[in-house]
Amino acid sequence: MTPAAAFALALALLLWPPRTGHHRLSQLRPPPPRPRRTHPTRVLLLIPPIAAALLAGLGGLLAATALTWTLYRQRTRTNAIRRSRHADIARADALNLLVTQLRTGTHPALAAEAVAKEVDPAVAPTVTALATAIRLGSHADDTGNRLLRAWHTAHNHGIPLADLLDAERRDLAERTRFATQVEARLAGARATATILAALPVLPILLGEAMNAHPLHVLTTTTAGQFLLPLGALLICLGLEWSAHLTTNTTNPKAQARQQVSPPQPPPRTPPCPPRPQPPSS
């Protein structure tokens, strides 16, 4: 594959038209707004594969594509975890304000409207939906909005709304604390995985210093064109596997599913045989 063909293939994948008719029924209930993706980031992702194709041929193109995509996934996953952590903290703060307002005797609708003006903009639509539901008296079964479910439970069963929201706040605070502690404890393991992933670069540099020319072998020979993407693929698999393990560890729900087993019923003991009665005299 020539460099021009590789560049044309990468450009075609970048400009591939989206599916316009996908999920048309979702317009009846639009999803929450997503952050806009910047096209310059996608363009920058094409630079390492194109440069590797010009310098190392097809093997370099495949190796650079795998490494670039894996590193991009790692960065996307890290940003998603940070956004989720920030959203949990913002929800906990909003619940704290809402519970404080309710315990002072404020009407739930007025309390929700006041809190919606003070909390993070990412959490404000959820609190506004609660205020609207209380004003209109609607109790839609919205499984995605935990505040609406709390209001639905409080209205139907007579439970104080402040107690339900306070329990939700404590749950969020406990999950955030747990995830923060686990993230701190896994920092060393993640650093070790990164060092092990970058370790194959050291023998190549040592080989070049000893005039063994490993780069020449990897970029020009047939065996090198096969071994270069194979080594990159193994590095990517190691990074993905370590990320999978650490992601499952930092997820409290997954940790609970792995560690907590359903209670087993106690074994049934056979009934004791009746004792023989002594003969009556």
PDB file of N, CA and C in Angstrom, residues 3-93:
ATOM      1  N   PRO A   3       1.847   5.309   0.280  1.00  0.00           N
ATOM      2  CA  PRO A   3       1.409   6.348   1.241  1.00  0.00           C
ATOM      3  C   PRO A   3       0.198   7.129   0.755  1.00  0.00           C
ATOM      4  N   ALA A   4       0.107   7.355  -0.564  1.00  0.00           N
ATOM      5  CA  ALA A   4      -1.055   8.085  -1.073  1.00  0.00           C
ATOM      6  C   ALA A   4      -2.341   7.297  -0.875  1.00  0.00           C
ATOM      7  N   ALA A   5      -2.273   5.971  -1.099  1.00  0.00           N
ATOM      8  CA  ALA A   5      -3.452   5.141  -0.885  1.00  0.00           C
ATOM      9  C   ALA A   5      -3.839   5.092   0.587  1.00  0.00           C
ATOM     10  N   ALA A   6      -2.831   5.026   1.473  1.00  0.00           N
ATOM     11  CA  ALA A   6      -3.128   5.020   2.911  1.00  0.00           C
ATOM     12  C   ALA A   6      -3.776   6.325   3.344  1.00  0.00           C
ATOM     13  N   PHE A   7      -3.278   7.450   2.808  1.00  0.00           N
ATOM     14  CA  PHE A   7      -3.872   8.744   3.149  1.00  0.00           C
ATOM     15  C   PHE A   7      -5.296   8.854   2.616  1.00  0.00           C
ATOM     16  N   ALA A   8      -5.540   8.329   1.388  1.00  0.00           N
ATOM     17  CA  ALA A   8      -6.886   8.386   0.825  1.00  0.00           C
ATOM     18  C   ALA A   8      -7.855   7.526   1.628  1.00  0.00           C
ATOM     19  N   LEU A   9      -7.392   6.346   2.088  1.00  0.00           N
ATOM     20  CA  LEU A   9      -8.253   5.486   2.900  1.00  0.00           C
ATOM     21  C   LEU A   9      -8.593   6.145   4.236  1.00  0.00           C
ATOM     22  N   ALA A  10      -7.602   6.759   4.883  1.00  0.00           N
ATOM     23  CA  ALA A  10      -7.863   7.431   6.159  1.00  0.00           C
ATOM     24  C   ALA A  10      -8.806   8.614   5.978  1.00  0.00           C
ATOM     25  N   LEU A  11      -8.648   9.360   4.867  1.00  0.00           N
ATOM     26  CA  LEU A  11      -9.536  10.489   4.621  1.00  0.00           C
ATOM     27  C   LEU A  11     -10.964  10.047   4.330  1.00  0.00           C
ATOM     28  N   ALA A  12     -11.122   8.895   3.643  1.00  0.00           N
ATOM     29  CA  ALA A  12     -12.465   8.381   3.368  1.00  0.00           C
ATOM     30  C   ALA A  12     -13.166   7.941   4.652  1.00  0.00           C
ATOM     31  N   LEU A  13     -12.412   7.303   5.558  1.00  0.00           N
ATOM     32  CA  LEU A  13     -13.006   6.906   6.840  1.00  0.00           C
ATOM     33  C   LEU A  13     -13.387   8.123   7.673  1.00  0.00           C
ATOM     34  N   LEU A  14     -12.608   9.186   7.567  1.00  0.00           N
ATOM     35  CA  LEU A  14     -12.916  10.381   8.344  1.00  0.00           C
ATOM     36  C   LEU A  14     -14.180  11.059   7.843  1.00  0.00           C
ATOM     37  N   LEU A  15     -14.387  11.085   6.519  1.00  0.00           N
ATOM     38  CA  LEU A  15     -15.519  11.780   5.926  1.00  0.00           C
ATOM     39  C   LEU A  15     -16.692  10.859   5.626  1.00  0.00           C
ATOM     40  N   TRP A  16     -16.730   9.672   6.228  1.00  0.00           N
ATOM     41  CA  TRP A  16     -17.827   8.737   5.986  1.00  0.00           C
ATOM     42  C   TRP A  16     -19.140   9.345   6.473  1.00  0.00           C
ATOM     43  N   PRO A  17     -20.183   9.377   5.635  1.00  0.00           N
ATOM     44  CA  PRO A  17     -21.426  10.058   6.043  1.00  0.00           C
ATOM     45  C   PRO A  17     -22.134   9.309   7.156  1.00  0.00           C
ATOM     46  N   PRO A  18     -22.748  10.020   8.114  1.00  0.00           N
ATOM     47  CA  PRO A  18     -23.489   9.355   9.194  1.00  0.00           C
ATOM     48  C   PRO A  18     -24.820   8.818   8.703  1.00  0.00           C
ATOM     49  N   ARG A  19     -25.388   7.916   9.517  1.00  0.00           N
ATOM     50  CA  ARG A  19     -26.701   7.345   9.207  1.00  0.00           C
ATOM     51  C   ARG A  19     -27.781   8.313   9.686  1.00  0.00           C
ATOM     52  N   THR A  20     -28.452   8.922   8.712  1.00  0.00           N
ATOM     53  CA  THR A  20     -29.449   9.940   9.073  1.00  0.00           C
ATOM     54  C   THR A  20     -30.739   9.336   9.600  1.00  0.00           C
ATOM     55  N   GLY A  21     -31.054   8.095   9.215  1.00  0.00           N
ATOM     56  CA  GLY A  21     -32.318   7.503   9.647  1.00  0.00           C
ATOM     57  C   GLY A  21     -32.196   6.641  10.880  1.00  0.00           C
ATOM     58  N   HIS A  22     -31.085   6.745  11.593  1.00  0.00           N
ATOM     59  CA  HIS A  22     -30.863   5.889  12.761  1.00  0.00           C
ATOM     60  C   HIS A  22     -31.608   6.443  13.967  1.00  0.00           C
ATOM     61  N   HIS A  23     -32.368   5.604  14.604  1.00  0.00           N
ATOM     62  CA  HIS A  23     -33.110   5.956  15.828  1.00  0.00           C
ATOM     63  C   HIS A  23     -34.028   7.160  15.590  1.00  0.00           C
ATOM     64  N   ARG A  24     -34.919   7.060  14.620  1.00  0.00           N
ATOM     65  CA  ARG A  24     -35.859   8.159  14.386  1.00  0.00           C
ATOM     66  C   ARG A  24     -36.898   8.267  15.486  1.00  0.00           C
ATOM     67  N   LEU A  25     -37.225   7.123  16.087  1.00  0.00           N
ATOM     68  CA  LEU A  25     -38.213   7.176  17.161  1.00  0.00           C
ATOM     69  C   LEU A  25     -37.693   7.876  18.404  1.00  0.00           C
ATOM     70  N   SER A  26     -36.363   8.010  18.514  1.00  0.00           N
ATOM     71  CA  SER A  26     -35.818   8.697  19.686  1.00  0.00           C
ATOM     72  C   SER A  26     -36.153  10.172  19.699  1.00  0.00           C
ATOM     73  N   GLN A  27     -36.631  10.719  18.573  1.00  0.00           N
ATOM     74  CA  GLN A  27     -37.016  12.121  18.561  1.00  0.00           C
ATOM     75  C   GLN A  27     -38.246  12.392  19.424  1.00  0.00           C
ATOM     76  N   LEU A  28     -39.062  11.344  19.669  1.00  0.00           N
ATOM     77  CA  LEU A  28     -40.219  11.541  20.532  1.00  0.00           C
ATOM     78  C   LEU A  28     -39.806  11.835  21.966  1.00  0.00           C
ATOM     79  N   ARG A  29     -38.622  11.349  22.325  1.00  0.00           N
ATOM     80  CA  ARG A  29     -38.095  11.597  23.660  1.00  0.00           C
ATOM     81  C   ARG A  29     -36.601  11.862  23.517  1.00  0.00           C
ATOM     82  N   PRO A  30     -36.193  13.079  23.240  1.00  0.00           N
ATOM     83  CA  PRO A  30     -34.797  13.340  22.915  1.00  0.00           C
ATOM     84  C   PRO A  30     -33.889  13.051  24.099  1.00  0.00           C
ATOM     85  N   PRO A  31     -32.703  12.506  23.842  1.00  0.00           N
ATOM     86  CA  PRO A  31     -31.749  12.234  24.917  1.00  0.00           C
ATOM     87  C   PRO A  31     -31.136  13.513  25.438  1.00  0.00           C
ATOM     88  N   PRO A  32     -30.457  13.469  26.573  1.00  0.00           N
ATOM     89  CA  PRO A  32     -29.791  14.676  27.087  1.00  0.00           C
ATOM     90  C   PRO A  32     -28.700  15.131  26.138  1.00  0.00           C
ATOM     91  N   PRO A  33     -28.434  16.424  26.096  1.00  0.00           N
ATOM     92  CA  PRO A  33     -27.429  16.927  25.157  1.00  0.00           C
ATOM     93  C   PRO A  33     -26.051  16.362  25.457  1.00  0.00           C
ATOM     94  N   ARG A  34     -25.344  16.005  24.411  1.00  0.00           N
ATOM     95  CA  ARG A  34     -23.999  15.480  24.527  1.00  0.00           C
ATOM     96  C   ARG A  34     -22.995  16.564  24.166  1.00  0.00           C
ATOM     97  N   PRO A  35     -21.811  16.473  24.760  1.00  0.00           N
ATOM     98  CA  PRO A  35     -20.793  17.465  24.396  1.00  0.00           C
ATOM     99  C   PRO A  35     -20.376  17.299  22.944  1.00  0.00           C
ATOM    100  N   ARG A  36     -20.226  18.414  22.261  1.00  0.00           N
ATOM    101  CA  ARG A  36     -19.879  18.384  20.854  1.00  0.00           C
ATOM    102  C   ARG A  36     -18.446  17.916  20.676  1.00  0.00           C
ATOM    103  N   ARG A  37     -18.271  17.023  19.720  1.00  0.00           N
ATOM    104  CA  ARG A  37     -16.950  16.515  19.416  1.00  0.00           C
ATOM    105  C   ARG A  37     -16.265  17.455  18.427  1.00  0.00           C
ATOM    106  N   THR A  38     -15.043  17.720  18.717  1.00  0.00           N
ATOM    107  CA  THR A  38     -14.296  18.628  17.866  1.00  0.00           C
ATOM    108  C   THR A  38     -13.624  17.841  16.752  1.00  0.00           C
ATOM    109  N   HIS A  39     -13.799  18.302  15.520  1.00  0.00           N
ATOM    110  CA  HIS A  39     -13.183  17.644  14.387  1.00  0.00           C
ATOM    111  C   HIS A  39     -11.662  17.772  14.368  1.00  0.00           C
ATOM    112  N   PRO A  40     -11.058  18.872  14.870  1.00  0.00           N
ATOM    113  CA  PRO A  40      -9.593  18.890  14.898  1.00  0.00           C
ATOM    114  C   PRO A  40      -8.981  17.745  15.667  1.00  0.00           C
ATOM    115  N   THR A  41      -9.661  17.225  16.712  1.00  0.00           N
ATOM    116  CA  THR A  41      -9.136  16.077  17.436  1.00  0.00           C
ATOM    117  C   THR A  41      -9.080  14.854  16.540  1.00  0.00           C
ATOM    118  N   ARG A  42     -10.105  14.640  15.735  1.00  0.00           N
ATOM    119  CA  ARG A  42     -10.089  13.513  14.813  1.00  0.00           C
ATOM    120  C   ARG A  42      -8.997  13.663  13.763  1.00  0.00           C
ATOM    121  N   VAL A  43      -8.794  14.883  13.307  1.00  0.00           N
ATOM    122  CA  VAL A  43      -7.752  15.101  12.311  1.00  0.00           C
ATOM    123  C   VAL A  43      -6.376  14.817  12.901  1.00  0.00           C
ATOM    124  N   LEU A  44      -6.175  15.209  14.163  1.00  0.00           N
ATOM    125  CA  LEU A  44      -4.890  14.946  14.805  1.00  0.00           C
ATOM    126  C   LEU A  44      -4.646  13.452  14.997  1.00  0.00           C
ATOM    127  N   LEU A  45      -5.709  12.680  15.121  1.00  0.00           N
ATOM    128  CA  LEU A  45      -5.529  11.236  15.259  1.00  0.00           C
ATOM    129  C   LEU A  45      -4.977  10.597  13.993  1.00  0.00           C
ATOM    130  N   LEU A  46      -5.122  11.253  12.865  1.00  0.00           N
ATOM    131  CA  LEU A  46      -4.624  10.699  11.606  1.00  0.00           C
ATOM    132  C   LEU A  46      -3.142  10.960  11.382  1.00  0.00           C
ATOM    133  N   ILE A  47      -2.566  11.871  12.143  1.00  0.00           N
ATOM    134  CA  ILE A  47      -1.165  12.221  11.906  1.00  0.00           C
ATOM    135  C   ILE A  47      -0.215  11.068  12.214  1.00  0.00           C
ATOM    136  N   PRO A  48      -0.326  10.379  13.400  1.00  0.00           N
ATOM    137  CA  PRO A  48       0.609   9.276  13.650  1.00  0.00           C
ATOM    138  C   PRO A  48       0.510   8.130  12.641  1.00  0.00           C
ATOM    139  N   PRO A  49      -0.686   7.649  12.246  1.00  0.00           N
ATOM    140  CA  PRO A  49      -0.702   6.581  11.238  1.00  0.00           C
ATOM    141  C   PRO A  49      -0.113   7.000   9.898  1.00  0.00           C
ATOM    142  N   ILE A  50      -0.388   8.231   9.465  1.00  0.00           N
ATOM    143  CA  ILE A  50       0.152   8.672   8.172  1.00  0.00           C
ATOM    144  C   ILE A  50       1.669   8.786   8.240  1.00  0.00           C
ATOM    145  N   ALA A  51       2.188   9.345   9.334  1.00  0.00           N
ATOM    146  CA  ALA A  51       3.641   9.444   9.480  1.00  0.00           C
ATOM    147  C   ALA A  51       4.291   8.070   9.561  1.00  0.00           C
ATOM    148  N   ALA A  52       3.648   7.138  10.272  1.00  0.00           N
ATOM    149  CA  ALA A  52       4.203   5.782  10.351  1.00  0.00           C
ATOM    150  C   ALA A  52       4.151   5.079   9.008  1.00  0.00           C
ATOM    151  N   ALA A  53       3.101   5.323   8.211  1.00  0.00           N
ATOM    152  CA  ALA A  53       3.030   4.722   6.882  1.00  0.00           C
ATOM    153  C   ALA A  53       4.126   5.245   5.973  1.00  0.00           C
ATOM    154  N   LEU A  54       4.467   6.528   6.096  1.00  0.00           N
ATOM    155  CA  LEU A  54       5.538   7.085   5.264  1.00  0.00           C
ATOM    156  C   LEU A  54       6.913   6.575   5.679  1.00  0.00           C
ATOM    157  N   LEU A  55       7.070   6.272   6.979  1.00  0.00           N
ATOM    158  CA  LEU A  55       8.379   5.870   7.466  1.00  0.00           C
ATOM    159  C   LEU A  55       8.563   4.357   7.526  1.00  0.00           C
ATOM    160  N   ALA A  56       7.497   3.615   7.821  1.00  0.00           N
ATOM    161  CA  ALA A  56       7.638   2.178   8.058  1.00  0.00           C
ATOM    162  C   ALA A  56       6.711   1.337   7.211  1.00  0.00           C
ATOM    163  N   GLY A  57       5.998   1.884   6.272  1.00  0.00           N
ATOM    164  CA  GLY A  57       5.171   1.082   5.379  1.00  0.00           C
ATOM    165  C   GLY A  57       3.882   0.625   6.017  1.00  0.00           C
ATOM    166  N   LEU A  58       3.386  -0.511   5.499  1.00  0.00           N
ATOM    167  CA  LEU A  58       2.093  -1.024   5.962  1.00  0.00           C
ATOM    168  C   LEU A  58       2.147  -1.467   7.411  1.00  0.00           C
ATOM    169  N   GLY A  59       3.252  -2.097   7.834  1.00  0.00           N
ATOM    170  CA  GLY A  59       3.367  -2.520   9.230  1.00  0.00           C
ATOM    171  C   GLY A  59       3.344  -1.350  10.183  1.00  0.00           C
ATOM    172  N   GLY A  60       4.038  -0.270   9.831  1.00  0.00           N
ATOM    173  CA  GLY A  60       4.000   0.920  10.669  1.00  0.00           C
ATOM    174  C   GLY A  60       2.629   1.545  10.713  1.00  0.00           C
ATOM    175  N   LEU A  61       1.899   1.513   9.567  1.00  0.00           N
ATOM    176  CA  LEU A  61       0.542   2.056   9.539  1.00  0.00           C
ATOM    177  C   LEU A  61      -0.368   1.289  10.484  1.00  0.00           C
ATOM    178  N   LEU A  62      -0.313  -0.039  10.448  1.00  0.00           N
ATOM    179  CA  LEU A  62      -1.172  -0.836  11.321  1.00  0.00           C
ATOM    180  C   LEU A  62      -0.797  -0.653  12.788  1.00  0.00           C
ATOM    181  N   ALA A  63       0.505  -0.636  13.079  1.00  0.00           N
ATOM    182  CA  ALA A  63       0.939  -0.485  14.466  1.00  0.00           C
ATOM    183  C   ALA A  63       0.555   0.884  15.018  1.00  0.00           C
ATOM    184  N   ALA A  64       0.783   1.935  14.230  1.00  0.00           N
ATOM    185  CA  ALA A  64       0.445   3.276  14.705  1.00  0.00           C
ATOM    186  C   ALA A  64      -1.054   3.449  14.847  1.00  0.00           C
ATOM    187  N   THR A  65      -1.833   2.849  13.962  1.00  0.00           N
ATOM    188  CA  THR A  65      -3.298   2.949  14.076  1.00  0.00           C
ATOM    189  C   THR A  65      -3.795   2.287  15.355  1.00  0.00           C
ATOM    190  N   ALA A  66      -3.268   1.090  15.651  1.00  0.00           N
ATOM    191  CA  ALA A  66      -3.697   0.387  16.870  1.00  0.00           C
ATOM    192  C   ALA A  66      -3.299   1.160  18.117  1.00  0.00           C
ATOM    193  N   LEU A  67      -2.064   1.663  18.167  1.00  0.00           N
ATOM    194  CA  LEU A  67      -1.619   2.392  19.352  1.00  0.00           C
ATOM    195  C   LEU A  67      -2.368   3.708  19.517  1.00  0.00           C
ATOM    196  N   THR A  68      -2.595   4.414  18.410  1.00  0.00           N
ATOM    197  CA  THR A  68      -3.308   5.693  18.493  1.00  0.00           C
ATOM    198  C   THR A  68      -4.741   5.495  18.964  1.00  0.00           C
ATOM    199  N   TRP A  69      -5.403   4.485  18.418  1.00  0.00           N
ATOM    200  CA  TRP A  69      -6.791   4.232  18.809  1.00  0.00           C
ATOM    201  C   TRP A  69      -6.880   3.787  20.265  1.00  0.00           C
ATOM    202  N   THR A  70      -5.934   2.982  20.725  1.00  0.00           N
ATOM    203  CA  THR A  70      -5.947   2.536  22.119  1.00  0.00           C
ATOM    204  C   THR A  70      -5.713   3.701  23.070  1.00  0.00           C
ATOM    205  N   LEU A  71      -4.751   4.548  22.765  1.00  0.00           N
ATOM    206  CA  LEU A  71      -4.494   5.711  23.619  1.00  0.00           C
ATOM    207  C   LEU A  71      -5.676   6.671  23.611  1.00  0.00           C
ATOM    208  N   TYR A  72      -6.328   6.798  22.470  1.00  0.00           N
ATOM    209  CA  TYR A  72      -7.516   7.662  22.400  1.00  0.00           C
ATOM    210  C   TYR A  72      -8.650   7.095  23.258  1.00  0.00           C
ATOM    211  N   ARG A  73      -8.823   5.770  23.228  1.00  0.00           N
ATOM    212  CA  ARG A  73      -9.836   5.149  24.081  1.00  0.00           C
ATOM    213  C   ARG A  73      -9.504   5.331  25.557  1.00  0.00           C
ATOM    214  N   GLN A  74      -8.217   5.222  25.903  1.00  0.00           N
ATOM    215  CA  GLN A  74      -7.829   5.433  27.290  1.00  0.00           C
ATOM    216  C   GLN A  74      -8.152   6.859  27.741  1.00  0.00           C
ATOM    217  N   ARG A  75      -7.853   7.821  26.880  1.00  0.00           N
ATOM    218  CA  ARG A  75      -8.144   9.210  27.240  1.00  0.00           C
ATOM    219  C   ARG A  75      -9.645   9.453  27.326  1.00  0.00           C
ATOM    220  N   THR A  76     -10.411   8.900  26.389  1.00  0.00           N
ATOM    221  CA  THR A  76     -11.863   9.069  26.426  1.00  0.00           C
ATOM    222  C   THR A  76     -12.459   8.441  27.680  1.00  0.00           C
ATOM    223  N   ARG A  77     -11.967   7.263  28.040  1.00  0.00           N
ATOM    224  CA  ARG A  77     -12.465   6.595  29.247  1.00  0.00           C
ATOM    225  C   ARG A  77     -12.129   7.398  30.502  1.00  0.00           C
ATOM    226  N   THR A  78     -10.916   7.947  30.558  1.00  0.00           N
ATOM    227  CA  THR A  78     -10.538   8.751  31.719  1.00  0.00           C
ATOM    228  C   THR A  78     -11.392  10.002  31.834  1.00  0.00           C
ATOM    229  N   ASN A  79     -11.635  10.672  30.703  1.00  0.00           N
ATOM    230  CA  ASN A  79     -12.483  11.871  30.732  1.00  0.00           C
ATOM    231  C   ASN A  79     -13.915  11.534  31.127  1.00  0.00           C
ATOM    232  N   ALA A  80     -14.422  10.373  30.670  1.00  0.00           N
ATOM    233  CA  ALA A  80     -15.776   9.975  31.043  1.00  0.00           C
ATOM    234  C   ALA A  80     -15.879   9.708  32.544  1.00  0.00           C
ATOM    235  N   ILE A  81     -14.843   9.091  33.115  1.00  0.00           N
ATOM    236  CA  ILE A  81     -14.852   8.834  34.554  1.00  0.00           C
ATOM    237  C   ILE A  81     -14.814  10.137  35.337  1.00  0.00           C
ATOM    238  N   ARG A  82     -14.015  11.079  34.864  1.00  0.00           N
ATOM    239  CA  ARG A  82     -13.952  12.376  35.548  1.00  0.00           C
ATOM    240  C   ARG A  82     -15.275  13.112  35.459  1.00  0.00           C
ATOM    241  N   ARG A  83     -15.909  13.072  34.282  1.00  0.00           N
ATOM    242  CA  ARG A  83     -17.208  13.737  34.152  1.00  0.00           C
ATOM    243  C   ARG A  83     -18.258  13.077  35.035  1.00  0.00           C
ATOM    244  N   SER A  84     -18.225  11.744  35.101  1.00  0.00           N
ATOM    245  CA  SER A  84     -19.177  11.040  35.962  1.00  0.00           C
ATOM    246  C   SER A  84     -18.945  11.380  37.434  1.00  0.00           C
ATOM    247  N   ARG A  85     -17.680  11.468  37.843  1.00  0.00           N
ATOM    248  CA  ARG A  85     -17.381  11.832  39.228  1.00  0.00           C
ATOM    249  C   ARG A  85     -17.832  13.252  39.528  1.00  0.00           C
ATOM    250  N   HIS A  86     -17.602  14.161  38.593  1.00  0.00           N
ATOM    251  CA  HIS A  86     -18.039  15.542  38.782  1.00  0.00           C
ATOM    252  C   HIS A  86     -19.567  15.624  38.844  1.00  0.00           C
ATOM    253  N   ALA A  87     -20.249  14.837  38.009  1.00  0.00           N
ATOM    254  CA  ALA A  87     -21.711  14.842  38.031  1.00  0.00           C
ATOM    255  C   ALA A  87     -22.247  14.283  39.346  1.00  0.00           C
ATOM    256  N   ASP A  88     -21.612  13.251  39.883  1.00  0.00           N
ATOM    257  CA  ASP A  88     -22.049  12.704  41.168  1.00  0.00           C
ATOM    258  C   ASP A  88     -21.875  13.725  42.290  1.00  0.00           C
ATOM    259  N   ILE A  89     -20.752  14.430  42.275  1.00  0.00           N
ATOM    260  CA  ILE A  89     -20.529  15.448  43.305  1.00  0.00           C
ATOM    261  C   ILE A  89     -21.555  16.574  43.179  1.00  0.00           C
ATOM    262  N   ALA A  90     -21.835  16.973  41.926  1.00  0.00           N
ATOM    263  CA  ALA A  90     -22.827  18.038  41.724  1.00  0.00           C
ATOM    264  C   ALA A  90     -24.214  17.582  42.151  1.00  0.00           C
ATOM    265  N   ARG A  91     -24.578  16.327  41.868  1.00  0.00           N
ATOM    266  CA  ARG A  91     -25.881  15.823  42.303  1.00  0.00           C
ATOM    267  C   ARG A  91     -25.965  15.752  43.820  1.00  0.00           C
ATOM    268  N   ALA A  92     -24.867  15.338  44.462  1.00  0.00           N
ATOM    269  CA  ALA A  92     -24.878  15.286  45.923  1.00  0.00           C
ATOM    270  C   ALA A  92     -25.051  16.678  46.527  1.00  0.00           C
ATOM    271  N   ASP A  93     -24.396  17.679  45.933  1.00  0.00           N
ATOM    272  CA  ASP A  93     -24.570  19.053  46.429  1.00  0.00           C
ATOM    273  C   ASP A  93     -26.005  19.539  46.219  1.00  0.00           C
TER     274      ASP A  93
END
